[in-house]
């Protein structure tokens, strides 16, 4: 991974074999970024996505291997209730099925390993955004006050 700050944004190149979320977290820790948002594109060969199942009040995980285009990655950085860095990201991937059709899949991104390159733009927030547990939703949500 290599990154560069230009004005208020960080441009991050993620290299083959590196994990997308690990690299974004690493830049945040090095640069002391506690809140912000990011977006990106790239190519991956191993992805773990999850989908929220309301009836179970839990996530189900999906694992995909092979040539995957990371069509879109978007996410935010906040500070969790445990005061640790909290990345929340969603991603869309495309791949060719056996018939040669382009298939799209996506969800909550847990991990994605880069196969060629990943290009991420990270924009820090001016203030720290925390999280709090929402009893009704059963998850941590932004704490804005």
mmCIF file of N, CA and C in Angstrom:
data_model
loop_
_atom_site.group_PDB
_atom_site.id
_atom_site.type_symbol
_atom_site.label_atom_id
_atom_site.label_comp_id
_atom_site.label_asym_id
_atom_site.label_seq_id
_atom_site.Cartn_x
_atom_site.Cartn_y
_atom_site.Cartn_z
ATOM 1 N N UNK A 1 0.840 -1.176 0.000
ATOM 2 C CA UNK A 1 0.000 0.000 0.000
ATOM 3 C C UNK A 1 0.887 1.241 0.000
ATOM 4 N N UNK A 2 0.398 2.217 -0.706
ATOM 5 C CA UNK A 2 1.041 3.524 -0.681
ATOM 6 C C UNK A 2 -0.076 4.558 -0.660
ATOM 7 N N UNK A 3 0.164 5.658 0.053
ATOM 8 C CA UNK A 3 -0.861 6.699 0.074
ATOM 9 C C UNK A 3 -0.220 8.074 0.096
ATOM 10 N N UNK A 4 -1.043 9.044 -0.291
ATOM 11 C CA UNK A 4 -0.569 10.420 -0.371
ATOM 12 C C UNK A 4 -1.713 11.350 0.007
ATOM 13 N N UNK A 5 -1.383 12.365 0.793
ATOM 14 C CA UNK A 5 -2.379 13.376 1.143
ATOM 15 C C UNK A 5 -2.319 14.501 0.109
ATOM 16 N N UNK A 6 -3.474 14.845 -0.433
ATOM 17 C CA UNK A 6 -3.608 15.984 -1.339
ATOM 18 C C UNK A 6 -4.744 16.838 -0.790
ATOM 19 N N UNK A 7 -4.386 18.036 -0.327
ATOM 20 C CA UNK A 7 -5.331 18.927 0.360
ATOM 21 C C UNK A 7 -5.964 18.175 1.521
ATOM 22 N N UNK A 8 -7.280 18.004 1.521
ATOM 23 C CA UNK A 8 -7.952 17.362 2.656
ATOM 24 C C UNK A 8 -8.240 15.881 2.434
ATOM 25 N N UNK A 9 -7.774 15.307 1.337
ATOM 26 C CA UNK A 9 -8.079 13.911 1.011
ATOM 27 C C UNK A 9 -6.815 13.059 1.001
ATOM 28 N N UNK A 10 -7.010 11.768 1.255
ATOM 29 C CA UNK A 10 -5.931 10.793 1.156
ATOM 30 C C UNK A 10 -6.233 9.871 -0.020
ATOM 31 N N UNK A 11 -5.258 9.733 -0.907
ATOM 32 C CA UNK A 11 -5.376 8.844 -2.057
ATOM 33 C C UNK A 11 -4.555 7.601 -1.727
ATOM 34 N N UNK A 12 -5.231 6.463 -1.706
ATOM 35 C CA UNK A 12 -4.614 5.219 -1.244
ATOM 36 C C UNK A 12 -4.573 4.217 -2.396
ATOM 37 N N UNK A 13 -3.380 3.724 -2.710
ATOM 38 C CA UNK A 13 -3.241 2.633 -3.674
ATOM 39 C C UNK A 13 -2.998 1.360 -2.877
ATOM 40 N N UNK A 14 -3.870 0.393 -3.070
ATOM 41 C CA UNK A 14 -3.741 -0.888 -2.384
ATOM 42 C C UNK A 14 -3.214 -1.900 -3.401
ATOM 43 N N UNK A 15 -2.184 -2.627 -3.014
ATOM 44 C CA UNK A 15 -1.490 -3.514 -3.942
ATOM 45 C C UNK A 15 -1.960 -4.962 -3.830
ATOM 46 N N UNK A 16 -1.582 -5.736 -4.816
ATOM 47 C CA UNK A 16 -1.954 -7.146 -4.918
ATOM 48 C C UNK A 16 -1.679 -7.883 -3.606
ATOM 49 N N UNK A 17 -2.684 -8.634 -3.158
ATOM 50 C CA UNK A 17 -2.550 -9.443 -1.950
ATOM 51 C C UNK A 17 -2.924 -8.733 -0.666
ATOM 52 N N UNK A 18 -3.124 -7.420 -0.722
ATOM 53 C CA UNK A 18 -3.455 -6.661 0.486
ATOM 54 C C UNK A 18 -4.969 -6.603 0.692
ATOM 55 N N UNK A 19 -5.360 -6.467 1.954
ATOM 56 C CA UNK A 19 -6.769 -6.408 2.322
ATOM 57 C C UNK A 19 -7.243 -4.960 2.362
ATOM 58 N N UNK A 20 -8.363 -4.692 1.715
ATOM 59 C CA UNK A 20 -8.884 -3.329 1.595
ATOM 60 C C UNK A 20 -9.153 -2.706 2.960
ATOM 61 N N UNK A 21 -9.909 -3.382 3.813
ATOM 62 C CA UNK A 21 -10.271 -2.779 5.102
ATOM 63 C C UNK A 21 -9.051 -2.604 6.004
ATOM 64 N N UNK A 22 -8.106 -3.535 5.932
ATOM 65 C CA UNK A 22 -6.880 -3.401 6.730
ATOM 66 C C UNK A 22 -6.094 -2.161 6.315
ATOM 67 N N UNK A 23 -6.002 -1.921 5.008
ATOM 68 C CA UNK A 23 -5.233 -0.772 4.515
ATOM 69 C C UNK A 23 -5.899 0.546 4.885
ATOM 70 N N UNK A 24 -7.216 0.624 4.757
ATOM 71 C CA UNK A 24 -7.922 1.852 5.144
ATOM 72 C C UNK A 24 -7.745 2.103 6.637
ATOM 73 N N UNK A 25 -7.880 1.058 7.436
ATOM 74 C CA UNK A 25 -7.688 1.179 8.885
ATOM 75 C C UNK A 25 -6.271 1.638 9.201
ATOM 76 N N UNK A 26 -5.281 1.082 8.511
ATOM 77 C CA UNK A 26 -3.883 1.441 8.738
ATOM 78 C C UNK A 26 -3.643 2.927 8.479
ATOM 79 N N UNK A 27 -4.184 3.451 7.379
ATOM 80 C CA UNK A 27 -4.025 4.880 7.081
ATOM 81 C C UNK A 27 -4.687 5.713 8.177
ATOM 82 N N UNK A 28 -5.882 5.319 8.600
ATOM 83 C CA UNK A 28 -6.580 6.063 9.659
ATOM 84 C C UNK A 28 -5.767 6.093 10.950
ATOM 85 N N UNK A 29 -5.185 4.966 11.317
ATOM 86 C CA UNK A 29 -4.388 4.914 12.546
ATOM 87 C C UNK A 29 -3.112 5.744 12.414
ATOM 88 N N UNK A 30 -2.425 5.634 11.287
ATOM 89 C CA UNK A 30 -1.191 6.404 11.077
ATOM 90 C C UNK A 30 -1.454 7.911 11.088
ATOM 91 N N UNK A 31 -2.568 8.306 10.475
ATOM 92 C CA UNK A 31 -2.874 9.731 10.325
ATOM 93 C C UNK A 31 -3.811 10.260 11.411
ATOM 94 N N UNK A 32 -4.137 9.402 12.383
ATOM 95 C CA UNK A 32 -5.001 9.780 13.511
ATOM 96 C C UNK A 32 -6.371 10.294 13.040
ATOM 97 N N UNK A 33 -6.937 9.593 12.053
ATOM 98 C CA UNK A 33 -8.267 9.915 11.529
ATOM 99 C C UNK A 33 -9.291 9.121 12.330
ATOM 100 N N UNK A 34 -10.209 9.821 12.991
ATOM 101 C CA UNK A 34 -11.222 9.162 13.816
ATOM 102 C C UNK A 34 -12.581 9.075 13.134
ATOM 103 N N UNK A 35 -12.815 9.914 12.132
ATOM 104 C CA UNK A 35 -14.099 9.925 11.430
ATOM 105 C C UNK A 35 -13.890 10.411 10.007
ATOM 106 N N UNK A 36 -14.749 9.944 9.112
ATOM 107 C CA UNK A 36 -14.679 10.370 7.725
ATOM 108 C C UNK A 36 -15.439 9.416 6.833
ATOM 109 N N UNK A 37 -15.193 9.542 5.534
ATOM 110 C CA UNK A 37 -15.820 8.632 4.585
ATOM 111 C C UNK A 37 -14.825 8.294 3.483
ATOM 112 N N UNK A 38 -15.096 7.204 2.786
ATOM 113 C CA UNK A 38 -14.205 6.770 1.717
ATOM 114 C C UNK A 38 -15.010 6.136 0.591
ATOM 115 N N UNK A 39 -14.366 6.101 -0.567
ATOM 116 C CA UNK A 39 -14.951 5.440 -1.733
ATOM 117 C C UNK A 39 -13.820 4.843 -2.540
ATOM 118 N N UNK A 40 -14.142 3.848 -3.366
ATOM 119 C CA UNK A 40 -13.079 3.249 -4.143
ATOM 120 C C UNK A 40 -13.549 2.271 -5.196
ATOM 121 N N UNK A 41 -12.572 1.837 -5.987
ATOM 122 C CA UNK A 41 -12.758 0.832 -7.027
ATOM 123 C C UNK A 41 -11.529 -0.061 -7.027
ATOM 124 N N UNK A 42 -11.585 -1.158 -7.782
ATOM 125 C CA UNK A 42 -10.420 -2.015 -7.879
ATOM 126 C C UNK A 42 -10.771 -3.399 -8.374
ATOM 127 N N UNK A 43 -9.837 -4.310 -8.221
ATOM 128 C CA UNK A 43 -10.022 -5.702 -8.612
ATOM 129 C C UNK A 43 -9.622 -6.589 -7.440
ATOM 130 N N UNK A 44 -10.462 -7.578 -7.161
ATOM 131 C CA UNK A 44 -10.233 -8.470 -6.021
ATOM 132 C C UNK A 44 -10.305 -9.924 -6.473
ATOM 133 N N UNK A 45 -9.748 -10.811 -5.649
ATOM 134 C CA UNK A 45 -9.854 -12.241 -5.944
ATOM 135 C C UNK A 45 -10.451 -13.032 -4.788
ATOM 136 N N UNK A 46 -10.708 -12.359 -3.683
ATOM 137 C CA UNK A 46 -11.298 -13.025 -2.522
ATOM 138 C C UNK A 46 -12.068 -11.979 -1.724
ATOM 139 N N UNK A 47 -13.363 -12.247 -1.507
ATOM 140 C CA UNK A 47 -14.223 -11.263 -0.859
ATOM 141 C C UNK A 47 -15.105 -11.952 0.171
ATOM 142 N N UNK A 48 -15.311 -11.277 1.294
ATOM 143 C CA UNK A 48 -16.302 -11.709 2.282
ATOM 144 C C UNK A 48 -17.295 -10.566 2.467
ATOM 145 N N UNK A 49 -18.555 -10.853 2.148
ATOM 146 C CA UNK A 49 -19.643 -9.896 2.319
ATOM 147 C C UNK A 49 -20.602 -10.438 3.360
ATOM 148 N N UNK A 50 -21.384 -9.567 3.948
ATOM 149 C CA UNK A 50 -22.428 -10.035 4.855
ATOM 150 C C UNK A 50 -23.718 -9.282 4.572
ATOM 151 N N UNK A 51 -24.804 -9.934 4.903
ATOM 152 C CA UNK A 51 -26.140 -9.377 4.723
ATOM 153 C C UNK A 51 -26.873 -9.473 6.050
ATOM 154 N N UNK A 52 -27.526 -8.390 6.443
ATOM 155 C CA UNK A 52 -28.277 -8.348 7.698
ATOM 156 C C UNK A 52 -29.592 -9.092 7.514
ATOM 157 N N UNK A 53 -29.872 -10.023 8.409
ATOM 158 C CA UNK A 53 -31.120 -10.785 8.401
ATOM 159 C C UNK A 53 -31.932 -10.332 9.617
ATOM 160 N N UNK A 54 -32.929 -9.452 9.415
ATOM 161 C CA UNK A 54 -33.677 -8.890 10.550
ATOM 162 C C UNK A 54 -34.346 -9.947 11.427
ATOM 163 N N UNK A 55 -34.864 -11.005 10.809
ATOM 164 C CA UNK A 55 -35.558 -12.044 11.587
ATOM 165 C C UNK A 55 -34.622 -12.751 12.564
ATOM 166 N N UNK A 56 -33.362 -12.809 12.218
ATOM 167 C CA UNK A 56 -32.362 -13.456 13.076
ATOM 168 C C UNK A 56 -31.602 -12.453 13.929
ATOM 169 N N UNK A 57 -31.788 -11.156 13.619
ATOM 170 C CA UNK A 57 -31.041 -10.104 14.297
ATOM 171 C C UNK A 57 -29.533 -10.369 14.215
ATOM 172 N N UNK A 58 -29.118 -10.801 13.012
ATOM 173 C CA UNK A 58 -27.719 -11.170 12.819
ATOM 174 C C UNK A 58 -27.378 -11.104 11.323
ATOM 175 N N UNK A 59 -26.088 -11.156 11.040
ATOM 176 C CA UNK A 59 -25.602 -11.166 9.667
ATOM 177 C C UNK A 59 -25.420 -12.599 9.179
ATOM 178 N N UNK A 60 -25.538 -12.792 7.883
ATOM 179 C CA UNK A 60 -25.115 -14.035 7.247
ATOM 180 C C UNK A 60 -23.975 -13.676 6.297
ATOM 181 N N UNK A 61 -22.947 -14.508 6.265
ATOM 182 C CA UNK A 61 -21.751 -14.208 5.477
ATOM 183 C C UNK A 61 -21.769 -14.923 4.136
ATOM 184 N N UNK A 62 -21.177 -14.261 3.128
ATOM 185 C CA UNK A 62 -21.040 -14.810 1.784
ATOM 186 C C UNK A 62 -19.563 -14.709 1.404
ATOM 187 N N UNK A 63 -19.021 -15.776 0.858
ATOM 188 C CA UNK A 63 -17.621 -15.799 0.441
ATOM 189 C C UNK A 63 -17.569 -15.998 -1.072
ATOM 190 N N UNK A 64 -16.797 -15.161 -1.750
ATOM 191 C CA UNK A 64 -16.685 -15.243 -3.200
ATOM 192 C C UNK A 64 -15.203 -15.232 -3.564
ATOM 193 N N UNK A 65 -14.812 -16.153 -4.426
ATOM 194 C CA UNK A 65 -13.436 -16.229 -4.915
ATOM 195 C C UNK A 65 -13.435 -16.150 -6.435
ATOM 196 N N UNK A 66 -12.368 -15.625 -7.002
ATOM 197 C CA UNK A 66 -12.245 -15.522 -8.450
ATOM 198 C C UNK A 66 -12.013 -14.078 -8.853
ATOM 199 N N UNK A 67 -12.063 -13.820 -10.150
ATOM 200 C CA UNK A 67 -11.845 -12.466 -10.666
ATOM 201 C C UNK A 67 -13.084 -11.616 -10.414
ATOM 202 N N UNK A 68 -12.931 -10.632 -9.534
ATOM 203 C CA UNK A 68 -14.039 -9.755 -9.146
ATOM 204 C C UNK A 68 -13.649 -8.305 -9.371
ATOM 205 N N UNK A 69 -14.470 -7.588 -10.107
ATOM 206 C CA UNK A 69 -14.283 -6.142 -10.235
ATOM 207 C C UNK A 69 -14.996 -5.476 -9.062
ATOM 208 N N UNK A 70 -14.280 -4.673 -8.302
ATOM 209 C CA UNK A 70 -14.920 -3.889 -7.248
ATOM 210 C C UNK A 70 -15.491 -2.650 -7.939
ATOM 211 N N UNK A 71 -16.758 -2.749 -8.310
ATOM 212 C CA UNK A 71 -17.430 -1.705 -9.078
ATOM 213 C C UNK A 71 -17.614 -0.451 -8.237
ATOM 214 N N UNK A 72 -17.907 -0.655 -6.962
ATOM 215 C CA UNK A 72 -18.136 0.481 -6.075
ATOM 216 C C UNK A 72 -17.874 0.074 -4.635
ATOM 217 N N UNK A 73 -17.176 0.925 -3.937
ATOM 218 C CA UNK A 73 -16.951 0.766 -2.500
ATOM 219 C C UNK A 73 -17.263 2.109 -1.868
ATOM 220 N N UNK A 74 -18.077 2.089 -0.849
ATOM 221 C CA UNK A 74 -18.354 3.318 -0.108
ATOM 222 C C UNK A 74 -18.479 2.971 1.368
ATOM 223 N N UNK A 75 -18.019 3.875 2.206
ATOM 224 C CA UNK A 75 -18.085 3.580 3.626
ATOM 225 C C UNK A 75 -17.756 4.781 4.473
ATOM 226 N N UNK A 76 -17.907 4.575 5.780
ATOM 227 C CA UNK A 76 -17.586 5.645 6.712
ATOM 228 C C UNK A 76 -16.740 5.113 7.853
ATOM 229 N N UNK A 77 -16.085 6.049 8.509
ATOM 230 C CA UNK A 77 -15.213 5.762 9.641
ATOM 231 C C UNK A 77 -15.767 6.527 10.826
ATOM 232 N N UNK A 78 -15.994 5.827 11.908
ATOM 233 C CA UNK A 78 -16.454 6.456 13.142
ATOM 234 C C UNK A 78 -15.707 5.813 14.302
ATOM 235 N N UNK A 79 -16.050 6.220 15.500
ATOM 236 C CA UNK A 79 -15.483 5.627 16.701
ATOM 237 C C UNK A 79 -16.581 4.832 17.388
ATOM 238 N N UNK A 80 -16.353 3.548 17.599
ATOM 239 C CA UNK A 80 -17.359 2.668 18.183
ATOM 240 C C UNK A 80 -17.595 2.929 19.660
ATOM 241 N N UNK A 81 -18.578 2.233 20.203
ATOM 242 C CA UNK A 81 -18.902 2.396 21.622
ATOM 243 C C UNK A 81 -17.735 1.974 22.513
ATOM 244 N N UNK A 82 -16.836 1.131 21.991
ATOM 245 C CA UNK A 82 -15.647 0.714 22.739
ATOM 246 C C UNK A 82 -14.472 1.667 22.513
ATOM 247 N N UNK A 83 -14.740 2.797 21.823
ATOM 248 C CA UNK A 83 -13.753 3.837 21.520
ATOM 249 C C UNK A 83 -12.712 3.394 20.486
ATOM 250 N N UNK A 84 -12.953 2.267 19.821
ATOM 251 C CA UNK A 84 -12.055 1.797 18.761
ATOM 252 C C UNK A 84 -12.561 2.295 17.409
ATOM 253 N N UNK A 85 -11.656 2.345 16.441
ATOM 254 C CA UNK A 85 -12.014 2.734 15.086
ATOM 255 C C UNK A 85 -13.053 1.761 14.535
ATOM 256 N N UNK A 86 -14.077 2.283 13.877
ATOM 257 C CA UNK A 86 -15.184 1.469 13.365
ATOM 258 C C UNK A 86 -15.375 1.797 11.885
ATOM 259 N N UNK A 87 -15.060 0.848 11.002
ATOM 260 C CA UNK A 87 -15.292 1.013 9.565
ATOM 261 C C UNK A 87 -16.601 0.338 9.195
ATOM 262 N N UNK A 88 -17.468 1.067 8.521
ATOM 263 C CA UNK A 88 -18.730 0.519 8.027
ATOM 264 C C UNK A 88 -18.753 0.755 6.530
ATOM 265 N N UNK A 89 -18.679 -0.317 5.760
ATOM 266 C CA UNK A 89 -18.604 -0.151 4.308
ATOM 267 C C UNK A 89 -19.480 -1.160 3.581
ATOM 268 N N UNK A 90 -19.947 -0.723 2.430
ATOM 269 C CA UNK A 90 -20.704 -1.578 1.524
ATOM 270 C C UNK A 90 -19.979 -1.573 0.190
ATOM 271 N N UNK A 91 -20.067 -2.682 -0.526
ATOM 272 C CA UNK A 91 -19.379 -2.783 -1.812
ATOM 273 C C UNK A 91 -20.217 -3.579 -2.803
ATOM 274 N N UNK A 92 -20.023 -3.247 -4.065
ATOM 275 C CA UNK A 92 -20.639 -3.980 -5.165
ATOM 276 C C UNK A 92 -19.521 -4.555 -6.026
ATOM 277 N N UNK A 93 -19.680 -5.822 -6.389
ATOM 278 C CA UNK A 93 -18.693 -6.519 -7.207
ATOM 279 C C UNK A 93 -19.369 -7.112 -8.437
ATOM 280 N N UNK A 94 -18.619 -7.179 -9.536
ATOM 281 C CA UNK A 94 -19.120 -7.872 -10.726
ATOM 282 C C UNK A 94 -18.161 -9.000 -11.073
ATOM 283 N N UNK A 95 -18.736 -10.043 -11.675
ATOM 284 C CA UNK A 95 -17.928 -11.162 -12.144
ATOM 285 C C UNK A 95 -18.661 -11.833 -13.302
ATOM 286 N N UNK A 96 -17.929 -12.626 -14.066
ATOM 287 C CA UNK A 96 -18.528 -13.382 -15.168
ATOM 288 C C UNK A 96 -18.919 -14.768 -14.683
ATOM 289 N N UNK A 97 -20.170 -15.170 -14.964
ATOM 290 C CA UNK A 97 -20.561 -16.535 -14.623
ATOM 291 C C UNK A 97 -20.120 -17.480 -15.741
ATOM 292 N N UNK A 98 -20.439 -18.755 -15.610
ATOM 293 C CA UNK A 98 -19.989 -19.752 -16.584
ATOM 294 C C UNK A 98 -20.555 -19.509 -17.978
ATOM 295 N N UNK A 99 -21.686 -18.820 -18.074
ATOM 296 C CA UNK A 99 -22.296 -18.519 -19.369
ATOM 297 C C UNK A 99 -21.741 -17.229 -19.981
ATOM 298 N N UNK A 100 -20.855 -16.556 -19.272
ATOM 299 C CA UNK A 100 -20.270 -15.317 -19.763
ATOM 300 C C UNK A 100 -21.097 -14.084 -19.455
ATOM 301 N N UNK A 101 -22.108 -14.237 -18.599
ATOM 302 C CA UNK A 101 -22.932 -13.097 -18.196
ATOM 303 C C UNK A 101 -22.267 -12.354 -17.045
ATOM 304 N N UNK A 102 -22.416 -11.040 -17.039
ATOM 305 C CA UNK A 102 -21.905 -10.243 -15.926
ATOM 306 C C UNK A 102 -22.917 -10.297 -14.786
ATOM 307 N N UNK A 103 -22.459 -10.708 -13.630
ATOM 308 C CA UNK A 103 -23.293 -10.819 -12.435
ATOM 309 C C UNK A 103 -22.829 -9.770 -11.431
ATOM 310 N N UNK A 104 -23.785 -9.097 -10.791
ATOM 311 C CA UNK A 104 -23.471 -8.140 -9.725
ATOM 312 C C UNK A 104 -23.874 -8.730 -8.387
ATOM 313 N N UNK A 105 -23.051 -8.497 -7.389
ATOM 314 C CA UNK A 105 -23.375 -8.888 -6.027
ATOM 315 C C UNK A 105 -22.815 -7.825 -5.095
ATOM 316 N N UNK A 106 -23.351 -7.751 -3.917
ATOM 317 C CA UNK A 106 -22.846 -6.746 -2.991
ATOM 318 C C UNK A 106 -23.397 -6.935 -1.602
ATOM 319 N N UNK A 107 -22.963 -6.075 -0.719
ATOM 320 C CA UNK A 107 -23.415 -6.113 0.659
ATOM 321 C C UNK A 107 -22.425 -5.405 1.563
ATOM 322 N N UNK A 108 -22.543 -5.711 2.838
ATOM 323 C CA UNK A 108 -21.652 -5.166 3.860
ATOM 324 C C UNK A 108 -20.280 -5.814 3.664
ATOM 325 N N UNK A 109 -19.256 -5.005 3.460
ATOM 326 C CA UNK A 109 -17.917 -5.541 3.200
ATOM 327 C C UNK A 109 -17.207 -5.871 4.502
ATOM 328 N N UNK A 110 -16.823 -7.134 4.634
ATOM 329 C CA UNK A 110 -16.017 -7.550 5.778
ATOM 330 C C UNK A 110 -14.544 -7.582 5.380
ATOM 331 N N UNK A 111 -14.245 -8.239 4.256
ATOM 332 C CA UNK A 111 -12.869 -8.320 3.774
ATOM 333 C C UNK A 111 -12.862 -8.398 2.257
ATOM 334 N N UNK A 112 -11.815 -7.864 1.652
ATOM 335 C CA UNK A 112 -11.615 -7.975 0.210
ATOM 336 C C UNK A 112 -10.119 -7.950 -0.064
ATOM 337 N N UNK A 113 -9.632 -8.995 -0.719
ATOM 338 C CA UNK A 113 -8.210 -9.067 -1.061
ATOM 339 C C UNK A 113 -8.021 -8.590 -2.504
ATOM 340 N N UNK A 114 -7.104 -7.670 -2.667
ATOM 341 C CA UNK A 114 -6.838 -7.082 -3.980
ATOM 342 C C UNK A 114 -6.080 -8.079 -4.863
ATOM 343 N N UNK A 115 -6.518 -8.186 -6.119
ATOM 344 C CA UNK A 115 -5.836 -9.068 -7.072
ATOM 345 C C UNK A 115 -4.926 -8.288 -8.022
ATOM 346 N N UNK A 116 -5.251 -7.038 -8.302
ATOM 347 C CA UNK A 116 -4.407 -6.201 -9.167
ATOM 348 C C UNK A 116 -4.090 -4.879 -8.471
ATOM 349 N N UNK A 117 -5.105 -4.052 -8.308
ATOM 350 C CA UNK A 117 -4.912 -2.787 -7.597
ATOM 351 C C UNK A 117 -6.245 -2.324 -7.033
ATOM 352 N N UNK A 118 -6.169 -1.558 -5.976
ATOM 353 C CA UNK A 118 -7.336 -0.894 -5.407
ATOM 354 C C UNK A 118 -7.029 0.584 -5.288
ATOM 355 N N UNK A 119 -8.025 1.414 -5.597
ATOM 356 C CA UNK A 119 -7.841 2.864 -5.554
ATOM 357 C C UNK A 119 -8.920 3.462 -4.664
ATOM 358 N N UNK A 120 -8.486 4.021 -3.554
ATOM 359 C CA UNK A 120 -9.404 4.512 -2.529
ATOM 360 C C UNK A 120 -9.138 5.995 -2.292
ATOM 361 N N UNK A 121 -10.212 6.757 -2.131
ATOM 362 C CA UNK A 121 -10.102 8.157 -1.717
ATOM 363 C C UNK A 121 -10.761 8.268 -0.351
ATOM 364 N N UNK A 122 -10.005 8.748 0.615
ATOM 365 C CA UNK A 122 -10.443 8.863 2.008
ATOM 366 C C UNK A 122 -10.526 10.336 2.378
ATOM 367 N N UNK A 123 -11.673 10.732 2.896
ATOM 368 C CA UNK A 123 -11.895 12.125 3.295
ATOM 369 C C UNK A 123 -12.190 12.189 4.791
ATOM 370 N N UNK A 124 -11.258 12.698 5.591
ATOM 371 C CA UNK A 124 -11.483 12.814 7.031
ATOM 372 C C UNK A 124 -12.562 13.853 7.350
ATOM 373 N N UNK A 125 -13.269 13.629 8.440
ATOM 374 C CA UNK A 125 -14.242 14.607 8.937
ATOM 375 C C UNK A 125 -13.527 15.590 9.853
ATOM 376 N N UNK A 126 -14.102 16.770 9.988
ATOM 377 C CA UNK A 126 -13.517 17.795 10.857
ATOM 378 C C UNK A 126 -13.742 17.500 12.334
ATOM 379 N N UNK A 127 -14.759 16.692 12.632
ATOM 380 C CA UNK A 127 -15.076 16.357 14.016
ATOM 381 C C UNK A 127 -15.203 14.849 14.171
ATOM 382 N N UNK A 128 -15.029 14.385 15.400
ATOM 383 C CA UNK A 128 -15.176 12.967 15.707
ATOM 384 C C UNK A 128 -16.662 12.605 15.728
ATOM 385 N N UNK A 129 -17.003 11.519 15.048
ATOM 386 C CA UNK A 129 -18.359 10.975 15.090
ATOM 387 C C UNK A 129 -18.281 9.651 15.824
ATOM 388 N N UNK A 130 -19.076 9.522 16.864
ATOM 389 C CA UNK A 130 -19.094 8.301 17.652
ATOM 390 C C UNK A 130 -20.242 7.394 17.255
ATOM 391 N N UNK A 131 -20.410 6.330 18.022
ATOM 392 C CA UNK A 131 -21.515 5.392 17.825
ATOM 393 C C UNK A 131 -22.167 5.116 19.163
ATOM 394 N N UNK A 132 -23.440 4.753 19.088
ATOM 395 C CA UNK A 132 -24.191 4.356 20.277
ATOM 396 C C UNK A 132 -25.066 3.174 19.897
ATOM 397 N N UNK A 133 -25.411 2.386 20.887
ATOM 398 C CA UNK A 133 -26.262 1.228 20.618
ATOM 399 C C UNK A 133 -27.712 1.674 20.580
ATOM 400 N N UNK A 134 -28.409 1.302 19.510
ATOM 401 C CA UNK A 134 -29.827 1.616 19.341
ATOM 402 C C UNK A 134 -30.636 0.364 19.681
ATOM 403 N N UNK A 135 -31.386 0.428 20.773
ATOM 404 C CA UNK A 135 -32.173 -0.724 21.238
ATOM 405 C C UNK A 135 -33.174 -1.188 20.187
ATOM 406 N N UNK A 136 -33.844 -0.244 19.528
ATOM 407 C CA UNK A 136 -34.862 -0.607 18.536
ATOM 408 C C UNK A 136 -34.252 -1.310 17.327
ATOM 409 N N UNK A 137 -33.136 -0.795 16.837
ATOM 410 C CA UNK A 137 -32.492 -1.385 15.658
ATOM 411 C C UNK A 137 -31.656 -2.608 16.024
ATOM 412 N N UNK A 138 -31.152 -2.646 17.252
ATOM 413 C CA UNK A 138 -30.313 -3.752 17.685
ATOM 414 C C UNK A 138 -28.880 -3.660 17.191
ATOM 415 N N UNK A 139 -28.471 -2.464 16.761
ATOM 416 C CA UNK A 139 -27.116 -2.261 16.241
ATOM 417 C C UNK A 139 -26.578 -0.917 16.723
ATOM 418 N N UNK A 140 -25.284 -0.701 16.499
ATOM 419 C CA UNK A 140 -24.692 0.603 16.789
ATOM 420 C C UNK A 140 -24.998 1.557 15.640
ATOM 421 N N UNK A 141 -25.415 2.772 15.980
ATOM 422 C CA UNK A 141 -25.723 3.814 14.994
ATOM 423 C C UNK A 141 -24.889 5.044 15.324
ATOM 424 N N UNK A 142 -24.865 6.004 14.399
ATOM 425 C CA UNK A 142 -24.117 7.235 14.642
ATOM 426 C C UNK A 142 -24.641 7.967 15.867
ATOM 427 N N UNK A 143 -23.714 8.472 16.659
ATOM 428 C CA UNK A 143 -24.041 9.340 17.793
ATOM 429 C C UNK A 143 -23.626 10.748 17.375
ATOM 430 N N UNK A 144 -24.614 11.577 17.102
ATOM 431 C CA UNK A 144 -24.338 12.905 16.552
ATOM 432 C C UNK A 144 -24.493 14.027 17.567
ATOM 433 N N UNK A 145 -24.872 13.710 18.773
ATOM 434 C CA UNK A 145 -25.002 14.771 19.788
ATOM 435 C C UNK A 145 -24.157 14.452 21.000
#
